[in-house]
Amino acid sequence: MSNQPAPFSQSDLAMTQQAKPKTLATLMMDPKIKAQMALALPKHLTSDRLARIALTEIRKVPALAKCNQESFLGAVMQCAQLGLEPGSALGHSYLLPFGNGKAKDGLANVQLIIGYRGMIDLARRSGQIISLTARAVHANDRFNYRLGLDETIEHIPADGERGDLTHVYAVAKLKDGGVQFEVMSRSDIEIVRKQSKAGSNDPWVSHFEEMAKKTAIRRLFKYLPVSIEMQRAVSLDERGEAGLDQDNAAVLTGDYSVVDDLETEAPVVGADQIDPETGEIIPNDLQDYGSQRG
């Protein structure tokens, strides 16, 4: 996977907006933007799928639609470069509106938070890690670990009621036969959680256990042979959780091809369209039904 900035520039965005102001929903479905986005995507993810997922996130978190557009598109492009799907469906990553680090237009920026499944996916792609798992430990589980020259970890989940979460840990098996693990107590986790600045949209609120596991994985990365993509993901994630501006709009800079067709394109026959106000995807068969009724 290329580590170069995605081939989509701020001038490209401006050119697509000159005909008339566009909502994020219409921008995400713009054929020119999707074509540029496709150049940054890995084989397992298409621009159509990423655009639809991004639209779903706008509907689930309406505040995203009021954020700086360059920041939103830049965050989506970061997902494209990392090969991670935004949203809670897979738990790869989350797009969240942040008031801190407001854009020049006064609007809030969009921050990218990496989920624990996204961290695991990136680690597995490195080729140096055979397996990476993260587990939550509860009060009624049997759990012991020892550090030092002979490091070991034992976890036997309790049957039935397991009690409150007390620890999380991550274990990586390396290609060379080595094993590394990281353990965090509940108090360690709470220290990290309190640093998060995402407010009511924070995945710590709705996905506490997953975020705790991700934190253990992120700490474990310090001892692992990680790729450039993994290093960038960790950096973005740490800045995002701390409420620091990730400057996602900067991804849209560079000397890339400029879109020169400023005219509004006619809808493609047979293709799905979207409602520019709501971002709802209108299947082709429903368009035909509507035209027949009109």
Short mmCIF file of C-alpha atoms in Angstrom, two decimals, residues 1-276:
data_model
loop_
_atom_site.label_atom_id
_atom_site.label_comp_id
_atom_site.label_asym_id
_atom_site.label_seq_id
_atom_site.Cartn_x
_atom_site.Cartn_y
_atom_site.Cartn_z
CA MET A 1 0.00 0.00 0.00
CA SER A 2 1.34 3.42 -0.90
CA ASN A 3 2.15 5.80 1.91
CA GLN A 4 1.94 8.90 -0.29
CA PRO A 5 -0.89 11.40 0.30
CA ALA A 6 -4.08 10.49 -1.52
CA PRO A 7 -4.24 12.02 -5.02
CA PHE A 8 -6.96 14.53 -4.19
CA SER A 9 -6.20 18.18 -3.57
CA GLN A 10 -7.97 21.15 -2.05
CA SER A 11 -8.15 22.64 -5.53
CA ASP A 12 -10.03 19.53 -6.66
CA LEU A 13 -12.56 20.11 -3.89
CA ALA A 14 -12.92 23.78 -4.79
CA MET A 15 -13.44 22.92 -8.45
CA THR A 16 -16.28 20.53 -7.62
CA GLN A 17 -17.93 23.25 -5.52
CA GLN A 18 -17.75 26.13 -8.01
CA ALA A 19 -20.89 25.18 -9.93
CA LYS A 20 -23.01 25.47 -6.77
CA PRO A 21 -22.57 24.84 -3.03
CA LYS A 22 -22.73 21.15 -2.24
CA THR A 23 -23.57 19.25 0.90
CA LEU A 24 -21.22 16.57 2.19
CA ALA A 25 -23.70 13.97 0.95
CA THR A 26 -23.52 15.19 -2.64
CA LEU A 27 -19.74 15.63 -2.46
CA MET A 28 -19.24 12.05 -1.28
CA MET A 29 -21.25 10.72 -4.23
CA ASP A 30 -19.58 13.03 -6.77
CA PRO A 31 -18.06 10.75 -9.47
CA LYS A 32 -14.91 12.90 -9.66
CA ILE A 33 -14.24 12.68 -5.92
CA LYS A 34 -14.97 8.94 -5.87
CA ALA A 35 -12.58 8.41 -8.78
CA GLN A 36 -9.80 10.27 -6.94
CA MET A 37 -10.59 8.38 -3.73
CA ALA A 38 -10.32 5.03 -5.51
CA LEU A 39 -6.65 5.70 -6.27
CA ALA A 40 -5.82 5.61 -2.55
CA LEU A 41 -7.84 2.51 -1.66
CA PRO A 42 -6.50 -1.02 -1.13
CA LYS A 43 -8.00 -3.85 -3.18
CA HIS A 44 -10.42 -5.00 -0.48
CA LEU A 45 -12.27 -1.66 -0.30
CA THR A 46 -14.04 0.19 -3.13
CA SER A 47 -14.79 3.91 -3.39
CA ASP A 48 -18.53 3.18 -3.72
CA ARG A 49 -18.54 1.24 -0.47
CA LEU A 50 -16.46 3.85 1.38
CA ALA A 51 -18.72 6.67 0.13
CA ARG A 52 -21.87 4.84 1.23
CA ILE A 53 -20.39 4.08 4.65
CA ALA A 54 -19.42 7.75 5.06
CA LEU A 55 -22.98 8.81 4.17
CA THR A 56 -24.32 6.39 6.77
CA GLU A 57 -22.06 8.01 9.37
CA ILE A 58 -23.43 11.46 8.47
CA ARG A 59 -26.97 10.20 9.04
CA LYS A 60 -26.02 8.53 12.34
CA VAL A 61 -24.07 11.57 13.59
CA PRO A 62 -25.80 14.64 12.04
CA ALA A 63 -23.19 16.98 13.54
CA LEU A 64 -20.71 15.64 10.97
CA ALA A 65 -22.69 17.38 8.22
CA LYS A 66 -22.02 20.72 9.93
CA CYS A 67 -18.25 20.21 10.13
CA ASN A 68 -15.64 21.65 7.80
CA GLN A 69 -15.98 19.78 4.50
CA GLU A 70 -12.24 19.54 3.81
CA SER A 71 -11.74 18.09 7.29
CA PHE A 72 -14.44 15.46 6.71
CA LEU A 73 -13.15 14.47 3.28
CA GLY A 74 -9.61 14.38 4.64
CA ALA A 75 -10.65 12.05 7.46
CA VAL A 76 -12.39 9.76 4.96
CA MET A 77 -9.24 9.85 2.82
CA GLN A 78 -7.19 8.85 5.87
CA CYS A 79 -9.49 5.83 6.18
CA ALA A 80 -8.89 5.09 2.49
CA GLN A 81 -5.12 5.22 2.88
CA LEU A 82 -5.22 2.97 5.95
CA GLY A 83 -7.74 0.61 4.35
CA LEU A 84 -10.12 0.94 7.31
CA GLU A 85 -13.89 1.31 7.13
CA PRO A 86 -15.33 4.13 9.28
CA GLY A 87 -18.30 3.40 11.52
CA SER A 88 -19.29 1.00 14.26
CA ALA A 89 -20.29 -1.91 12.00
CA LEU A 90 -16.77 -3.38 11.92
CA GLY A 91 -15.24 -1.32 14.72
CA HIS A 92 -12.34 -0.33 12.45
CA SER A 93 -12.57 3.43 12.94
CA TYR A 94 -14.94 6.27 13.87
CA LEU A 95 -15.51 9.75 12.40
CA LEU A 96 -16.30 12.27 15.14
CA PRO A 97 -16.96 16.03 15.20
CA PHE A 98 -14.56 17.96 17.45
CA GLY A 99 -14.88 21.57 18.54
CA ASN A 100 -11.17 21.85 19.32
CA GLY A 101 -8.87 23.00 16.52
CA LYS A 102 -11.67 24.66 14.57
CA ALA A 103 -11.08 25.16 10.87
CA LYS A 104 -10.51 28.59 9.31
CA ASP A 105 -14.20 28.83 8.41
CA GLY A 106 -15.09 28.54 12.12
CA LEU A 107 -16.63 25.09 11.75
CA ALA A 108 -15.64 22.09 13.82
CA ASN A 109 -13.11 19.64 12.42
CA VAL A 110 -13.66 15.91 11.97
CA GLN A 111 -11.34 13.59 13.88
CA LEU A 112 -10.56 9.97 13.07
CA ILE A 113 -10.54 7.53 16.01
CA ILE A 114 -9.15 4.06 15.31
CA GLY A 115 -11.02 1.09 16.83
CA TYR A 116 -9.34 -2.00 18.28
CA ARG A 117 -10.39 -4.15 15.32
CA GLY A 118 -8.79 -1.57 13.03
CA MET A 119 -5.54 -1.82 15.00
CA ILE A 120 -5.62 -5.62 14.73
CA ASP A 121 -6.30 -5.46 10.99
CA LEU A 122 -3.34 -3.13 10.43
CA ALA A 123 -1.06 -5.33 12.54
CA ARG A 124 -1.95 -8.48 10.63
CA ARG A 125 -1.19 -6.77 7.33
CA SER A 126 2.37 -6.01 8.43
CA GLY A 127 3.50 -9.58 7.70
CA GLN A 128 5.56 -9.74 10.92
CA ILE A 129 2.72 -10.62 13.29
CA ILE A 130 1.08 -14.07 13.15
CA SER A 131 -1.74 -13.24 15.54
CA LEU A 132 -2.88 -10.36 17.72
CA THR A 133 -5.69 -10.65 20.26
CA ALA A 134 -7.14 -8.42 22.96
CA ARG A 135 -9.24 -9.62 25.89
CA ALA A 136 -11.21 -8.09 28.74
CA VAL A 137 -10.83 -9.49 32.26
CA HIS A 138 -13.70 -9.37 34.75
CA ALA A 139 -13.79 -9.62 38.53
CA ASN A 140 -14.93 -13.26 38.65
CA ASP A 141 -12.44 -14.48 36.06
CA ARG A 142 -9.27 -16.32 37.02
CA PHE A 143 -6.44 -14.05 35.91
CA ASN A 144 -2.73 -14.05 36.70
CA TYR A 145 0.31 -12.62 34.97
CA ARG A 146 4.00 -12.32 35.78
CA LEU A 147 6.58 -9.92 34.41
CA GLY A 148 10.36 -10.21 34.41
CA LEU A 149 12.65 -12.91 32.98
CA ASP A 150 9.90 -15.52 32.67
CA GLU A 151 6.83 -13.57 31.62
CA THR A 152 3.54 -15.47 31.55
CA ILE A 153 -0.17 -14.70 31.45
CA GLU A 154 -3.16 -16.90 32.38
CA HIS A 155 -6.81 -16.02 31.91
CA ILE A 156 -9.76 -18.35 32.51
CA PRO A 157 -13.12 -16.54 32.06
CA ALA A 158 -15.73 -17.29 34.71
CA ASP A 159 -18.87 -19.22 33.89
CA GLY A 160 -22.05 -17.21 34.34
CA GLU A 161 -21.83 -13.73 35.86
CA ARG A 162 -18.31 -12.42 35.30
CA GLY A 163 -18.56 -9.18 37.25
CA ASP A 164 -17.12 -5.76 36.45
CA LEU A 165 -14.21 -5.22 34.08
CA THR A 166 -10.90 -5.13 35.97
CA HIS A 167 -8.20 -5.42 33.29
CA VAL A 168 -7.62 -5.63 29.56
CA TYR A 169 -4.65 -7.22 27.85
CA ALA A 170 -3.27 -7.71 24.35
CA VAL A 171 -1.08 -10.58 23.15
CA ALA A 172 0.92 -10.73 19.91
CA LYS A 173 2.61 -13.79 18.42
CA LEU A 174 5.45 -12.79 16.12
CA LYS A 175 6.68 -14.44 12.96
CA ASP A 176 10.05 -15.19 14.59
CA GLY A 177 8.35 -17.16 17.38
CA GLY A 178 8.39 -14.43 20.01
CA VAL A 179 5.41 -13.43 22.13
CA GLN A 180 4.66 -9.99 23.57
CA PHE A 181 1.80 -8.94 25.81
CA GLU A 182 0.56 -5.78 27.53
CA VAL A 183 -1.75 -5.65 30.57
CA MET A 184 -3.69 -2.60 31.75
CA SER A 185 -5.69 -2.29 34.96
CA ARG A 186 -9.07 -0.56 35.16
CA SER A 187 -7.43 2.48 36.75
CA ASP A 188 -4.90 2.63 33.88
CA ILE A 189 -7.79 2.53 31.41
CA GLU A 190 -9.71 5.27 33.21
CA ILE A 191 -6.72 7.60 33.02
CA VAL A 192 -6.68 7.23 29.24
CA ARG A 193 -10.47 7.53 28.95
CA LYS A 194 -10.54 10.81 30.87
CA GLN A 195 -8.15 12.32 28.33
CA SER A 196 -10.65 11.78 25.53
CA LYS A 197 -12.29 14.98 24.24
CA ALA A 198 -15.02 13.57 21.97
CA GLY A 199 -17.89 14.34 24.37
CA SER A 200 -21.26 12.64 23.89
CA ASN A 201 -20.18 11.17 20.54
CA ASP A 202 -17.16 9.53 22.16
CA PRO A 203 -16.87 5.78 21.41
CA TRP A 204 -15.68 5.44 25.02
CA VAL A 205 -19.34 6.09 25.94
CA SER A 206 -20.91 3.50 23.64
CA HIS A 207 -18.01 1.04 23.16
CA PHE A 208 -16.04 1.17 26.41
CA GLU A 209 -14.68 -2.40 26.33
CA GLU A 210 -13.61 -2.14 22.69
CA MET A 211 -11.84 1.16 23.32
CA ALA A 212 -10.10 -0.29 26.38
CA LYS A 213 -8.84 -3.22 24.29
CA LYS A 214 -7.64 -0.79 21.62
CA THR A 215 -5.67 1.14 24.23
CA ALA A 216 -3.86 -2.05 25.30
CA ILE A 217 -3.07 -2.86 21.65
CA ARG A 218 -1.79 0.66 21.05
CA ARG A 219 0.61 0.33 23.99
CA LEU A 220 1.70 -3.11 22.80
CA PHE A 221 2.66 -1.62 19.43
CA LYS A 222 5.65 0.00 21.14
CA TYR A 223 7.28 -3.44 21.36
CA LEU A 224 6.27 -4.77 17.93
CA PRO A 225 7.75 -4.49 14.42
CA VAL A 226 5.17 -2.09 13.05
CA SER A 227 4.62 -0.70 9.55
CA ILE A 228 4.49 2.96 8.57
CA GLU A 229 0.69 2.65 8.26
CA MET A 230 0.49 1.37 11.83
CA GLN A 231 2.71 4.18 13.12
CA ARG A 232 0.53 6.75 11.36
CA ALA A 233 -2.66 5.15 12.68
CA VAL A 234 -1.34 5.27 16.26
CA SER A 235 -0.31 8.91 15.87
CA LEU A 236 -3.70 9.89 14.43
CA ASP A 237 -5.52 7.97 17.14
CA GLU A 238 -3.55 9.51 19.99
CA ARG A 239 -4.12 13.03 18.66
CA GLY A 240 -7.79 12.32 18.03
CA GLU A 241 -8.49 11.00 21.52
CA ALA A 242 -6.59 13.89 23.10
CA GLY A 243 -8.75 16.36 21.17
CA LEU A 244 -5.77 17.70 19.22
CA ASP A 245 -6.37 18.71 15.62
CA GLN A 246 -5.29 15.90 13.28
CA ASP A 247 -5.13 18.39 10.39
CA ASN A 248 -6.93 15.91 8.15
CA ALA A 249 -7.56 18.62 5.57
CA ALA A 250 -3.81 18.59 4.88
CA VAL A 251 -4.30 15.23 3.16
CA LEU A 252 -6.06 17.17 0.41
CA THR A 253 -2.93 19.11 -0.56
CA GLY A 254 -0.41 18.32 -3.27
CA ASP A 255 0.23 18.70 -6.97
CA TYR A 256 -2.37 16.35 -8.34
CA SER A 257 -4.68 16.36 -11.34
CA VAL A 258 -7.32 19.10 -11.23
CA VAL A 259 -10.91 18.32 -12.11
CA ASP A 260 -11.70 20.47 -15.14
CA ASP A 261 -15.36 19.60 -15.74
CA LEU A 262 -17.30 22.20 -13.80
CA GLU A 263 -20.69 21.45 -15.28
CA THR A 264 -23.23 19.60 -13.22
CA GLU A 265 -23.39 16.11 -14.62
CA ALA A 266 -26.64 14.45 -15.61
CA PRO A 267 -27.53 11.39 -13.54
CA VAL A 268 -26.13 8.17 -14.93
CA VAL A 269 -28.90 5.99 -16.32
CA GLY A 270 -29.39 2.92 -14.14
CA ALA A 271 -27.27 4.26 -11.28
CA ASP A 272 -28.41 4.94 -7.73
CA GLN A 273 -28.91 8.63 -6.87
CA ILE A 274 -28.98 10.45 -3.53
CA ASP A 275 -31.22 13.00 -1.92
CA PRO A 276 -28.97 16.11 -1.65
#
